Amino acid sequence: MSRAGEKEGIVVIGAGQAAAQLAISLRQGEFGGEILLIGAEPYLPYQRPPLSKKFLSEQQSPDKLFLRPKNYWRDHGIDLALGVAAAHIDPRNKTVTFADGREIGYGELVLATGTRASLLPLPGATFENVFSLRAIVDVHGLRPVLDAAERVVIVGGGYIGLEVAAVLRGEGRAVTVLEAEDRVLKRVTAPAVSDFFDTLHRGHGVDIRLGARLAAILGETRTTGVALSDGEVLPADLVLLATGARANDELAQAAGLACQDGILVDEFTRSSAPNIYAIGDCTRLPSRRYGRRLRLESVQNAVDQAKAAAAVLLGGPAAYDPVPWFWSDQYDVKLQIAGLSTGHTDCDIVGEPAAARFSAEYRCDGRLIAVDAINDARAHMLARRHIAQETEPTDAVALEGAA
Ligand code: FAD
């Protein structure tokens, strides 16, 4: 029996972190069929985390981000169609149509389309000095405007907003962060961790406004500042919208695949349509470990879910139910998060926040479900092991919303 897709090849839509890992793992598993990655961006597959960190601050060349050099793809017989988007999928005839009208067939199709910035429905969001940050092209657009900017307003006190704030303070620019919630990083961390990052940023001179609602981006074609819902006006030479991301699942929806802010997949990365899989940020995956479906936006998930998909395509299915993990770098502080803290019943702080080395341990009914480690890589690694043991899925763990 031939391996999945061996005869007609595997086509991957998206050429980012997950797509690259899938192709690499397929070749490592000695998959001999054709592999084609279709990428809307004109770059070789690259990693995004440095976009809000070193790549932004050091103004590096794009090849520093590439996951593999050009030769790698050629030498491993992995075809890349870059700078062109896939516009349509026909699951019945097993074809993909490119935006330029070309059509190709597939044996197996993998969707790895990632996410895009969710933009605020405000006039001014498309002004020439208002940006979001997802791709190399965004940094290339943003950087020259930034170089001439003295005052920057960042909308959103999540990871990307805070990482960029740290870079910009390093450059001496005046930075205001607007956060609608009553603390930064509220969606992902405990109050003690939010407090730590709040103090860290204020200590570096960032003006953090909590409970701040953006009412308008002012200006005509360029922004001159923002207005808050309480009437205050903050002048700005550049506004960065760092208000989260949404899954690129429109192609899948149009092809009739089940989606719910993300392409629904099972633990074997299979979508609701035959011969179509999905991996990475664009998926909503089942976690028996956490008893619900998750949409994860992390390198860990892109890489590990891609490896799981490759294993399935190579004929050795292994259920994917990870302990998610993530990191964020701000100034000289490394935050490493293991597990998911949502639904915790207790949170203990271990170590000393004042010494910038501590952990927040989250438990649900006594079981360790997540740990945020600050400047403590060992605690993070141990946490990943412990959480895996303590959240080991059993048949008794129901999966909310499972079909
Ligand atoms: P992506 O890497 O986003 O790749 C998807 C690709 O698909 C894109 O190139 C897109 O253009 C392409 N595409 C979409 N639709 C089509 C189409 N129709 N046709 C062709 N191509 C298409 N994670 C961490 O764990 N730690 C971090 O510190 C961290 N920092 C980050 C900082 C920034 C600024 C950003 C943006 C992300 C960060 N992440 C971080 C998240 C991490 O980069 C993502 O989780 C990861 O890139 C997801 O991989 P992916 O392959 O699913 O999607």
Tab-separated table of C-alpha atoms and ligand atoms in Angstrom:
chain	number	residue	atom	x	y	z
A	1	MET	CA	0.000	0.000	0.000
A	2	SER	CA	1.394	3.397	-0.886
A	3	ARG	CA	1.687	6.078	1.764
A	4	ALA	CA	-0.912	8.813	1.814
A	5	GLY	CA	-0.415	11.194	-1.094
A	6	GLU	CA	2.631	9.288	-2.381
A	7	LYS	CA	1.225	8.911	-5.887
A	8	GLU	CA	-0.371	12.299	-6.413
A	9	GLY	CA	1.673	14.283	-3.936
A	10	ILE	CA	1.013	16.437	-0.922
A	11	VAL	CA	0.069	20.054	-1.443
A	12	VAL	CA	0.372	22.454	1.492
A	13	ILE	CA	-1.356	25.846	1.480
A	14	GLY	CA	0.773	28.227	3.533
A	15	ALA	CA	4.570	28.238	3.689
A	16	GLY	CA	5.177	29.316	7.289
A	17	GLN	CA	6.443	27.560	10.413
A	18	ALA	CA	3.971	24.670	10.347
A	19	ALA	CA	4.175	24.057	6.595
A	20	ALA	CA	7.975	24.030	6.697
A	21	GLN	CA	8.063	21.545	9.585
A	22	LEU	CA	5.574	19.283	7.846
A	23	ALA	CA	7.684	19.119	4.689
A	24	ILE	CA	10.885	18.575	6.702
A	25	SER	CA	9.299	15.775	8.750
A	26	LEU	CA	7.836	14.099	5.656
A	27	ARG	CA	11.258	13.916	4.028
A	28	GLN	CA	12.858	12.783	7.314
A	29	GLY	CA	10.237	10.019	7.332
A	30	GLU	CA	11.341	9.108	3.800
A	31	PHE	CA	8.201	10.201	2.066
A	32	GLY	CA	9.084	9.835	-1.624
A	33	GLY	CA	6.152	11.647	-3.273
A	34	GLU	CA	5.928	15.210	-4.451
A	35	ILE	CA	5.574	18.005	-1.894
A	36	LEU	CA	4.502	21.505	-2.870
A	37	LEU	CA	4.234	24.444	-0.453
A	38	ILE	CA	2.133	27.383	-1.681
A	39	GLY	CA	2.961	30.638	0.119
A	40	ALA	CA	1.308	34.016	-0.356
A	41	GLU	CA	4.418	35.790	0.941
A	42	PRO	CA	7.422	36.128	-1.381
A	43	TYR	CA	9.878	34.736	1.225
A	44	LEU	CA	11.264	31.297	1.973
A	45	PRO	CA	9.532	29.791	5.035
A	46	TYR	CA	10.522	31.896	8.038
A	47	GLN	CA	10.033	32.226	11.782
A	48	ARG	CA	7.912	35.097	13.071
A	49	PRO	CA	8.915	35.509	16.758
A	50	PRO	CA	11.899	37.810	16.004
A	51	LEU	CA	9.585	40.226	14.146
A	52	SER	CA	8.615	41.844	17.445
A	53	LYS	CA	12.076	41.334	18.991
A	54	LYS	CA	15.543	41.237	17.340
A	55	PHE	CA	14.420	41.573	13.737
A	56	LEU	CA	12.649	44.798	14.621
A	57	SER	CA	15.414	46.216	16.795
A	58	GLU	CA	18.436	45.150	14.742
A	59	GLN	CA	16.928	45.685	11.296
A	60	GLN	CA	18.274	42.372	10.069
A	61	SER	CA	17.949	41.010	6.565
A	62	PRO	CA	15.062	38.555	5.966
A	63	ASP	CA	17.402	35.592	5.425
A	64	LYS	CA	18.201	35.674	9.170
A	65	LEU	CA	14.645	34.464	9.715
A	66	PHE	CA	14.610	31.661	7.161
A	67	LEU	CA	13.989	28.248	8.693
A	68	ARG	CA	16.198	26.589	6.065
A	69	PRO	CA	18.408	28.038	3.306
A	70	LYS	CA	17.225	27.901	-0.300
A	71	ASN	CA	19.389	24.827	-1.105
A	72	TYR	CA	17.659	22.775	1.543
A	73	TRP	CA	14.300	22.899	-0.246
A	74	ARG	CA	15.873	22.162	-3.623
A	75	ASP	CA	18.063	19.346	-2.317
A	76	HIS	CA	15.109	17.684	-0.612
A	77	GLY	CA	12.814	17.945	-3.612
A	78	ILE	CA	10.363	20.243	-1.857
A	79	ASP	CA	8.723	22.580	-4.370
A	80	LEU	CA	7.866	26.112	-3.316
A	81	ALA	CA	5.327	28.331	-5.075
A	82	LEU	CA	5.962	31.651	-3.329
A	83	GLY	CA	4.359	35.052	-3.708
A	84	VAL	CA	1.100	33.536	-4.870
A	85	ALA	CA	-2.004	32.731	-2.858
A	86	ALA	CA	-4.261	29.732	-3.173
A	87	ALA	CA	-7.721	31.093	-3.951
A	88	HIS	CA	-9.985	28.066	-4.079
A	89	ILE	CA	-10.132	24.438	-3.003
A	90	ASP	CA	-12.339	21.875	-4.693
A	91	PRO	CA	-12.435	18.872	-2.331
A	92	ARG	CA	-14.580	16.800	-4.701
A	93	ASN	CA	-12.151	17.033	-7.623
A	94	LYS	CA	-9.135	17.361	-5.310
A	95	THR	CA	-7.842	20.547	-6.886
A	96	VAL	CA	-6.464	23.876	-5.701
A	97	THR	CA	-6.782	27.020	-7.818
A	98	PHE	CA	-4.188	29.755	-7.446
A	99	ALA	CA	-5.092	33.456	-7.391
A	100	ASP	CA	-3.562	33.714	-10.875
A	101	GLY	CA	-5.978	31.090	-12.204
A	102	ARG	CA	-3.648	28.063	-12.410
A	103	GLU	CA	-5.124	24.825	-11.107
A	104	ILE	CA	-3.320	21.813	-9.626
A	105	GLY	CA	-4.422	18.447	-8.306
A	106	TYR	CA	-3.487	16.948	-4.942
A	107	GLY	CA	-3.370	13.547	-3.352
A	108	GLU	CA	-3.552	14.978	0.164
A	109	LEU	CA	-4.015	18.623	1.029
A	110	VAL	CA	-2.717	20.288	4.190
A	111	LEU	CA	-3.909	23.735	5.245
A	112	ALA	CA	-1.305	25.752	7.155
A	113	THR	CA	-2.632	29.244	6.519
A	114	GLY	CA	-1.882	30.761	9.939
A	115	THR	CA	-3.550	33.882	11.258
A	116	ARG	CA	-3.761	37.544	10.440
A	117	ALA	CA	-4.055	40.594	12.667
A	118	SER	CA	-7.598	41.286	13.743
A	119	LEU	CA	-8.077	44.931	12.943
A	120	LEU	CA	-10.273	47.306	14.867
A	121	PRO	CA	-13.342	48.466	12.973
A	122	LEU	CA	-12.313	52.096	13.369
A	123	PRO	CA	-11.832	54.755	10.728
A	124	GLY	CA	-8.119	55.416	10.579
A	125	ALA	CA	-7.072	51.774	11.021
A	126	THR	CA	-5.745	51.886	7.457
A	127	PHE	CA	-3.880	55.214	7.708
A	128	GLU	CA	-0.329	55.087	6.324
A	129	ASN	CA	1.283	55.364	9.765
A	130	VAL	CA	-1.001	52.817	11.468
A	131	PHE	CA	0.380	49.286	11.476
A	132	SER	CA	-0.074	45.772	12.703
A	133	LEU	CA	2.752	43.244	12.978
A	134	ARG	CA	2.483	39.742	11.541
A	135	ALA	CA	4.935	39.537	8.655
A	136	ILE	CA	8.256	40.750	7.246
A	137	VAL	CA	6.361	43.162	5.002
A	138	ASP	CA	4.877	44.818	8.104
A	139	VAL	CA	8.332	45.437	9.594
A	140	HIS	CA	9.546	46.799	6.254
A	141	GLY	CA	6.581	49.198	6.179
A	142	LEU	CA	6.793	50.133	9.826
A	143	ARG	CA	10.529	50.591	10.314
A	144	PRO	CA	11.116	53.776	8.261
A	145	VAL	CA	8.068	55.460	9.818
A	146	LEU	CA	9.278	54.354	13.220
A	147	ASP	CA	12.731	55.804	12.605
A	148	ALA	CA	11.141	59.235	12.254
A	149	ALA	CA	8.688	58.766	15.123
A	150	GLU	CA	9.090	60.225	18.571
A	151	ARG	CA	5.752	59.243	20.080
A	152	VAL	CA	4.237	55.813	19.526
A	153	VAL	CA	0.900	54.504	20.750
A	154	ILE	CA	0.550	50.737	20.971
A	155	VAL	CA	-3.001	49.437	21.205
A	156	GLY	CA	-3.001	46.159	23.145
A	157	GLY	CA	-1.015	45.066	26.186
A	158	GLY	CA	-0.528	41.459	25.086
A	159	TYR	CA	2.757	39.787	24.129
A	160	ILE	CA	3.332	41.531	20.822
A	161	GLY	CA	2.380	44.981	22.135
A	162	LEU	CA	4.661	44.631	25.143
A	163	GLU	CA	7.572	43.159	23.179
A	164	VAL	CA	7.446	46.063	20.739
A	165	ALA	CA	7.166	48.525	23.635
A	166	ALA	CA	10.406	47.070	25.048
A	167	VAL	CA	12.197	47.441	21.698
A	168	LEU	CA	11.009	51.022	21.271
A	169	ARG	CA	12.019	52.071	24.775
A	170	GLY	CA	15.462	50.653	23.943
A	171	GLU	CA	15.490	53.166	21.062
A	172	GLY	CA	14.463	56.002	23.370
A	173	ARG	CA	11.030	56.634	21.858
A	174	ALA	CA	8.073	57.743	23.962
A	175	VAL	CA	5.690	54.778	24.165
A	176	THR	CA	2.132	54.576	25.443
A	177	VAL	CA	0.418	51.194	25.705
A	178	LEU	CA	-3.389	51.189	25.749
A	179	GLU	CA	-4.900	48.139	27.403
A	180	ALA	CA	-8.687	47.798	27.579
A	181	GLU	CA	-8.532	45.316	30.484
A	182	ASP	CA	-7.584	46.191	34.047
A	183	ARG	CA	-4.147	44.574	33.685
A	184	VAL	CA	-1.689	43.635	30.917
A	185	LEU	CA	-1.459	40.020	29.723
A	186	LYS	CA	-4.784	39.357	31.475
A	187	ARG	CA	-5.900	36.676	29.004
A	188	VAL	CA	-2.868	34.500	29.721
A	189	THR	CA	-1.371	35.157	33.152
A	190	ALA	CA	-2.150	35.585	36.858
A	191	PRO	CA	-2.370	39.066	38.441
A	192	ALA	CA	1.095	38.679	40.031
A	193	VAL	CA	2.677	38.083	36.622
A	194	SER	CA	0.727	40.967	35.053
A	195	ASP	CA	1.866	43.193	37.923
A	196	PHE	CA	5.466	42.156	37.379
A	197	PHE	CA	5.365	43.110	33.674
A	198	ASP	CA	3.425	46.285	34.399
A	199	THR	CA	6.102	47.391	36.873
A	200	LEU	CA	8.886	46.324	34.508
A	201	HIS	CA	7.541	48.431	31.653
A	202	ARG	CA	6.701	51.447	33.794
A	203	GLY	CA	10.230	51.210	35.230
A	204	HIS	CA	11.550	51.497	31.659
A	205	GLY	CA	9.382	54.554	31.067
A	206	VAL	CA	6.391	53.070	29.215
A	207	ASP	CA	3.140	54.925	29.847
A	208	ILE	CA	0.679	52.068	30.411
A	209	ARG	CA	-2.994	53.026	30.396
A	210	LEU	CA	-5.217	50.294	31.845
A	211	GLY	CA	-8.955	50.180	31.175
A	212	ALA	CA	-8.254	52.453	28.189
A	213	ARG	CA	-10.771	52.297	25.356
A	214	LEU	CA	-9.699	53.544	21.964
A	215	ALA	CA	-12.483	55.698	20.502
A	216	ALA	CA	-10.832	57.055	17.358
A	217	ILE	CA	-7.620	57.177	15.391
A	218	LEU	CA	-7.279	60.848	14.501
A	219	GLY	CA	-6.058	62.331	11.238
A	220	GLU	CA	-6.927	62.343	7.558
A	221	THR	CA	-4.525	60.029	5.745
A	222	ARG	CA	-1.878	59.939	8.491
A	223	THR	CA	-2.660	59.657	12.152
A	224	THR	CA	-1.795	62.517	14.455
A	225	GLY	CA	-2.895	60.652	17.561
A	226	VAL	CA	-5.687	58.719	19.184
A	227	ALA	CA	-8.745	59.675	21.197
A	228	LEU	CA	-9.836	57.597	24.180
A	229	SER	CA	-13.459	57.031	25.118
A	230	ASP	CA	-13.053	59.355	28.122
A	231	GLY	CA	-12.176	62.172	25.708
A	232	GLU	CA	-8.413	62.276	26.296
A	233	VAL	CA	-6.311	62.771	23.170
A	234	LEU	CA	-2.830	61.239	22.937
A	235	PRO	CA	-0.599	62.560	20.155
A	236	ALA	CA	1.239	59.906	18.118
A	237	ASP	CA	3.516	59.734	15.092
A	238	LEU	CA	2.803	56.024	14.710
A	239	VAL	CA	0.075	53.710	16.020
A	240	LEU	CA	0.605	49.971	16.296
A	241	LEU	CA	-2.498	47.816	16.552
A	242	ALA	CA	-1.578	44.752	18.583
A	243	THR	CA	-5.092	43.577	19.292
A	244	GLY	CA	-4.855	39.875	18.556
A	245	ALA	CA	-5.168	37.633	15.553
A	246	ARG	CA	-7.820	35.656	13.757
A	247	ALA	CA	-7.482	32.400	11.896
A	248	ASN	CA	-7.190	32.382	8.113
A	249	ASP	CA	-9.968	29.839	7.652
A	250	GLU	CA	-11.972	31.443	4.818
A	251	LEU	CA	-10.590	29.114	2.112
A	252	ALA	CA	-11.553	26.129	4.250
A	253	GLN	CA	-15.015	27.546	4.972
A	254	ALA	CA	-15.638	28.198	1.293
A	255	ALA	CA	-14.691	24.583	0.581
A	256	GLY	CA	-17.306	23.399	3.094
A	257	LEU	CA	-14.900	22.361	5.881
A	258	ALA	CA	-16.162	22.683	9.456
A	259	CYS	CA	-14.670	25.823	11.034
A	260	GLN	CA	-15.188	27.711	14.273
A	261	ASP	CA	-12.712	30.602	14.377
A	262	GLY	CA	-10.208	28.074	13.085
A	263	ILE	CA	-10.407	24.926	11.018
A	264	LEU	CA	-11.777	22.107	13.162
A	265	VAL	CA	-9.439	19.122	13.197
A	266	ASP	CA	-9.334	15.891	15.139
A	267	GLU	CA	-6.358	14.654	17.174
A	268	PHE	CA	-4.906	13.212	13.947
A	269	THR	CA	-4.982	16.677	12.296
A	270	ARG	CA	-7.773	15.596	9.937
A	271	SER	CA	-10.334	18.189	8.899
A	272	SER	CA	-13.983	17.349	8.296
A	273	ALA	CA	-13.244	16.675	4.583
A	274	PRO	CA	-11.497	13.561	3.279
A	275	ASN	CA	-7.835	13.951	2.316
A	276	ILE	CA	-7.635	17.444	3.851
A	277	TYR	CA	-5.611	18.125	7.005
A	278	ALA	CA	-4.872	21.344	8.852
A	279	ILE	CA	-2.015	22.388	11.146
A	280	GLY	CA	-0.711	25.367	13.094
A	281	ASP	CA	-2.353	28.654	14.073
A	282	CYS	CA	-5.282	28.195	11.660
A	283	THR	CA	-6.656	25.133	13.488
A	284	ARG	CA	-8.945	24.559	16.417
A	285	LEU	CA	-7.868	21.251	17.874
A	286	PRO	CA	-9.332	18.916	20.480
A	287	SER	CA	-7.507	18.648	23.812
A	288	ARG	CA	-8.652	15.839	26.075
A	289	ARG	CA	-5.921	17.041	28.419
A	290	TYR	CA	-7.724	20.367	28.925
A	291	GLY	CA	-11.252	19.117	28.156
A	292	ARG	CA	-11.956	21.557	25.356
A	293	ARG	CA	-11.007	22.680	21.882
A	294	LEU	CA	-8.019	25.024	21.624
A	295	ARG	CA	-6.738	27.479	19.072
A	296	LEU	CA	-3.060	27.846	19.857
A	297	GLU	CA	-0.791	30.511	18.404
A	298	SER	CA	2.703	29.309	19.141
A	299	VAL	CA	5.809	27.892	17.541
A	300	GLN	CA	5.428	24.819	19.759
A	301	ASN	CA	2.021	24.041	18.308
A	302	ALA	CA	2.994	24.802	14.714
A	303	VAL	CA	6.000	22.473	14.977
A	304	ASP	CA	4.459	19.643	17.004
A	305	GLN	CA	1.146	19.543	15.177
A	306	ALA	CA	3.052	19.495	11.871
A	307	LYS	CA	5.104	16.537	13.128
A	308	ALA	CA	1.878	14.762	14.123
A	309	ALA	CA	0.384	15.406	10.663
A	310	ALA	CA	3.537	14.060	9.021
A	311	ALA	CA	3.311	10.907	11.164
A	312	VAL	CA	-0.310	10.423	10.109
A	313	LEU	CA	0.505	10.973	6.431
A	314	LEU	CA	3.365	8.501	6.743
A	315	GLY	CA	0.889	5.899	7.971
A	316	GLY	CA	1.673	5.824	11.695
A	317	PRO	CA	-1.021	7.872	13.381
A	318	ALA	CA	-0.123	9.326	16.738
A	319	ALA	CA	-2.787	11.330	18.553
A	320	TYR	CA	-1.737	14.925	19.179
A	321	ASP	CA	-2.691	16.327	22.582
A	322	PRO	CA	0.149	18.610	23.686
A	323	VAL	CA	1.071	20.481	26.822
A	324	PRO	CA	1.245	23.854	25.043
A	325	TRP	CA	4.196	26.136	25.723
A	326	PHE	CA	5.194	29.609	24.723
A	327	TRP	CA	7.805	32.250	25.418
A	328	SER	CA	8.094	36.027	25.324
A	329	ASP	CA	11.196	38.235	25.595
A	330	GLN	CA	10.872	41.745	27.009
A	331	TYR	CA	14.021	43.744	27.934
A	332	ASP	CA	16.232	41.184	29.692
A	333	VAL	CA	13.301	39.164	30.979
A	334	LYS	CA	12.263	35.822	29.531
A	335	LEU	CA	8.754	34.632	30.300
A	336	GLN	CA	8.120	30.960	29.565
A	337	ILE	CA	4.623	29.615	29.862
A	338	ALA	CA	3.866	25.899	30.104
A	339	GLY	CA	0.291	24.637	29.969
A	340	LEU	CA	-2.884	26.707	30.005
A	341	SER	CA	-3.993	28.476	33.165
A	342	THR	CA	-7.626	29.129	32.161
A	343	GLY	CA	-9.952	27.597	34.744
A	344	HIS	CA	-7.364	27.390	37.550
A	345	THR	CA	-8.682	27.296	41.092
A	346	ASP	CA	-5.373	28.202	42.832
A	347	CYS	CA	-2.287	30.158	41.921
A	348	ASP	CA	0.917	30.056	43.997
A	349	ILE	CA	3.856	32.365	43.489
A	350	VAL	CA	7.151	30.555	44.027
A	351	GLY	CA	10.343	32.624	44.248
A	352	GLU	CA	10.759	36.350	44.431
A	353	PRO	CA	9.168	38.693	41.885
A	354	ALA	CA	11.352	41.542	43.190
A	355	ALA	CA	14.427	39.529	42.119
A	356	ALA	CA	12.888	38.989	38.643
A	357	ARG	CA	13.105	35.212	39.033
A	358	PHE	CA	9.915	33.439	40.040
A	359	SER	CA	7.111	31.178	38.881
A	360	ALA	CA	3.336	31.283	39.031
A	361	GLU	CA	1.973	27.767	39.484
A	362	TYR	CA	-1.658	27.241	38.523
A	363	ARG	CA	-3.681	24.315	39.839
A	364	CYS	CA	-7.175	23.100	39.159
A	365	ASP	CA	-8.544	21.018	42.031
A	366	GLY	CA	-5.000	20.212	43.126
A	367	ARG	CA	-3.648	19.265	39.667
A	368	LEU	CA	-0.878	21.384	38.173
A	369	ILE	CA	-2.224	22.747	34.865
A	370	ALA	CA	0.130	25.621	34.024
A	371	VAL	CA	3.312	27.394	35.140
A	372	ASP	CA	4.563	30.837	34.088
A	373	ALA	CA	8.315	30.928	34.726
A	374	ILE	CA	10.143	34.252	34.762
A	375	ASN	CA	13.878	34.020	34.063
A	376	ASP	CA	13.916	30.383	35.162
A	377	ALA	CA	14.375	27.952	32.280
A	378	ARG	CA	14.795	25.008	34.657
A	379	ALA	CA	11.456	25.641	36.336
A	380	HIS	CA	9.877	25.822	32.881
A	381	MET	CA	11.323	22.498	31.751
A	382	LEU	CA	10.317	20.773	34.973
A	383	ALA	CA	6.852	22.274	34.697
A	384	ARG	CA	6.342	20.829	31.236
A	385	ARG	CA	7.089	17.351	32.600
A	386	HIS	CA	4.889	17.719	35.677
A	387	ILE	CA	1.964	19.207	33.793
A	388	ALA	CA	2.145	16.383	31.241
A	389	GLN	CA	1.885	13.860	34.068
A	390	GLU	CA	-0.816	15.645	36.015
A	391	THR	CA	-3.029	16.424	33.043
A	392	GLU	CA	-2.577	13.011	31.391
A	393	PRO	CA	-5.813	12.600	29.420
A	394	THR	CA	-8.028	9.676	30.317
A	395	ASP	CA	-11.250	8.467	28.752
A	396	ALA	CA	-12.972	10.061	31.719
A	397	VAL	CA	-11.928	13.518	30.552
A	398	ALA	CA	-14.824	14.804	28.516
A	399	LEU	CA	-14.151	17.055	25.589
A	400	GLU	CA	-16.489	20.032	25.551
A	401	GLY	CA	-18.075	20.504	22.165
A	402	ALA	CA	-16.740	17.177	20.834
A	403	ALA	CA	-18.889	15.673	18.128
B	1	FAD	P1	2.366	31.248	9.878
B	1	FAD	O1	3.778	31.131	10.301
B	1	FAD	O2	1.662	32.523	10.135
B	1	FAD	O3	2.315	30.913	8.316
B	1	FAD	C1	1.119	30.942	7.575
B	1	FAD	C2	1.462	31.316	6.151
B	1	FAD	O4	0.347	30.991	5.313
B	1	FAD	C3	1.699	32.815	5.974
B	1	FAD	O5	2.911	33.035	5.308
B	1	FAD	C4	0.531	33.257	5.112
B	1	FAD	O6	0.850	34.320	4.226
B	1	FAD	C5	0.242	31.983	4.326
B	1	FAD	N1	-1.092	31.931	3.734
B	1	FAD	C6	-2.271	32.225	4.319
B	1	FAD	N2	-3.289	32.050	3.444
B	1	FAD	C7	-2.721	31.631	2.272
B	1	FAD	C8	-3.241	31.295	1.003
B	1	FAD	N3	-4.549	31.330	0.731
B	1	FAD	N4	-2.376	30.915	0.033
B	1	FAD	C9	-1.044	30.859	0.294
B	1	FAD	N5	-0.494	31.181	1.483
B	1	FAD	C10	-1.330	31.557	2.470
B	1	FAD	N6	5.207	32.183	19.061
B	1	FAD	C11	5.941	31.738	20.106
B	1	FAD	O7	5.820	30.565	20.457
B	1	FAD	N7	6.803	32.586	20.767
B	1	FAD	C12	6.946	33.885	20.411
B	1	FAD	O8	7.720	34.626	21.026
B	1	FAD	C13	6.185	34.377	19.316
B	1	FAD	N8	6.322	35.656	18.899
B	1	FAD	C14	5.600	36.085	17.827
B	1	FAD	C15	5.768	37.400	17.390
B	1	FAD	C16	5.052	37.871	16.292
B	1	FAD	C17	5.236	39.288	15.830
B	1	FAD	C18	4.141	37.011	15.622
B	1	FAD	C19	3.355	37.515	14.428
B	1	FAD	C20	3.978	35.704	16.052
B	1	FAD	C21	4.696	35.225	17.149
B	1	FAD	N9	4.563	33.915	17.602
B	1	FAD	C22	5.304	33.469	18.656
B	1	FAD	C23	3.580	33.004	16.986
B	1	FAD	C24	4.217	32.083	15.937
B	1	FAD	O9	5.022	32.810	15.064
B	1	FAD	C25	3.081	31.398	15.182
B	1	FAD	O10	2.362	30.621	16.119
B	1	FAD	C26	3.590	30.501	14.042
B	1	FAD	O11	4.233	31.268	13.058
B	1	FAD	C27	2.439	29.739	13.422
B	1	FAD	O12	2.874	29.025	12.309
B	1	FAD	P2	1.862	28.721	11.100
B	1	FAD	O13	2.647	27.991	10.082
B	1	FAD	O14	0.621	28.124	11.634
B	1	FAD	O15	1.448	30.146	10.544
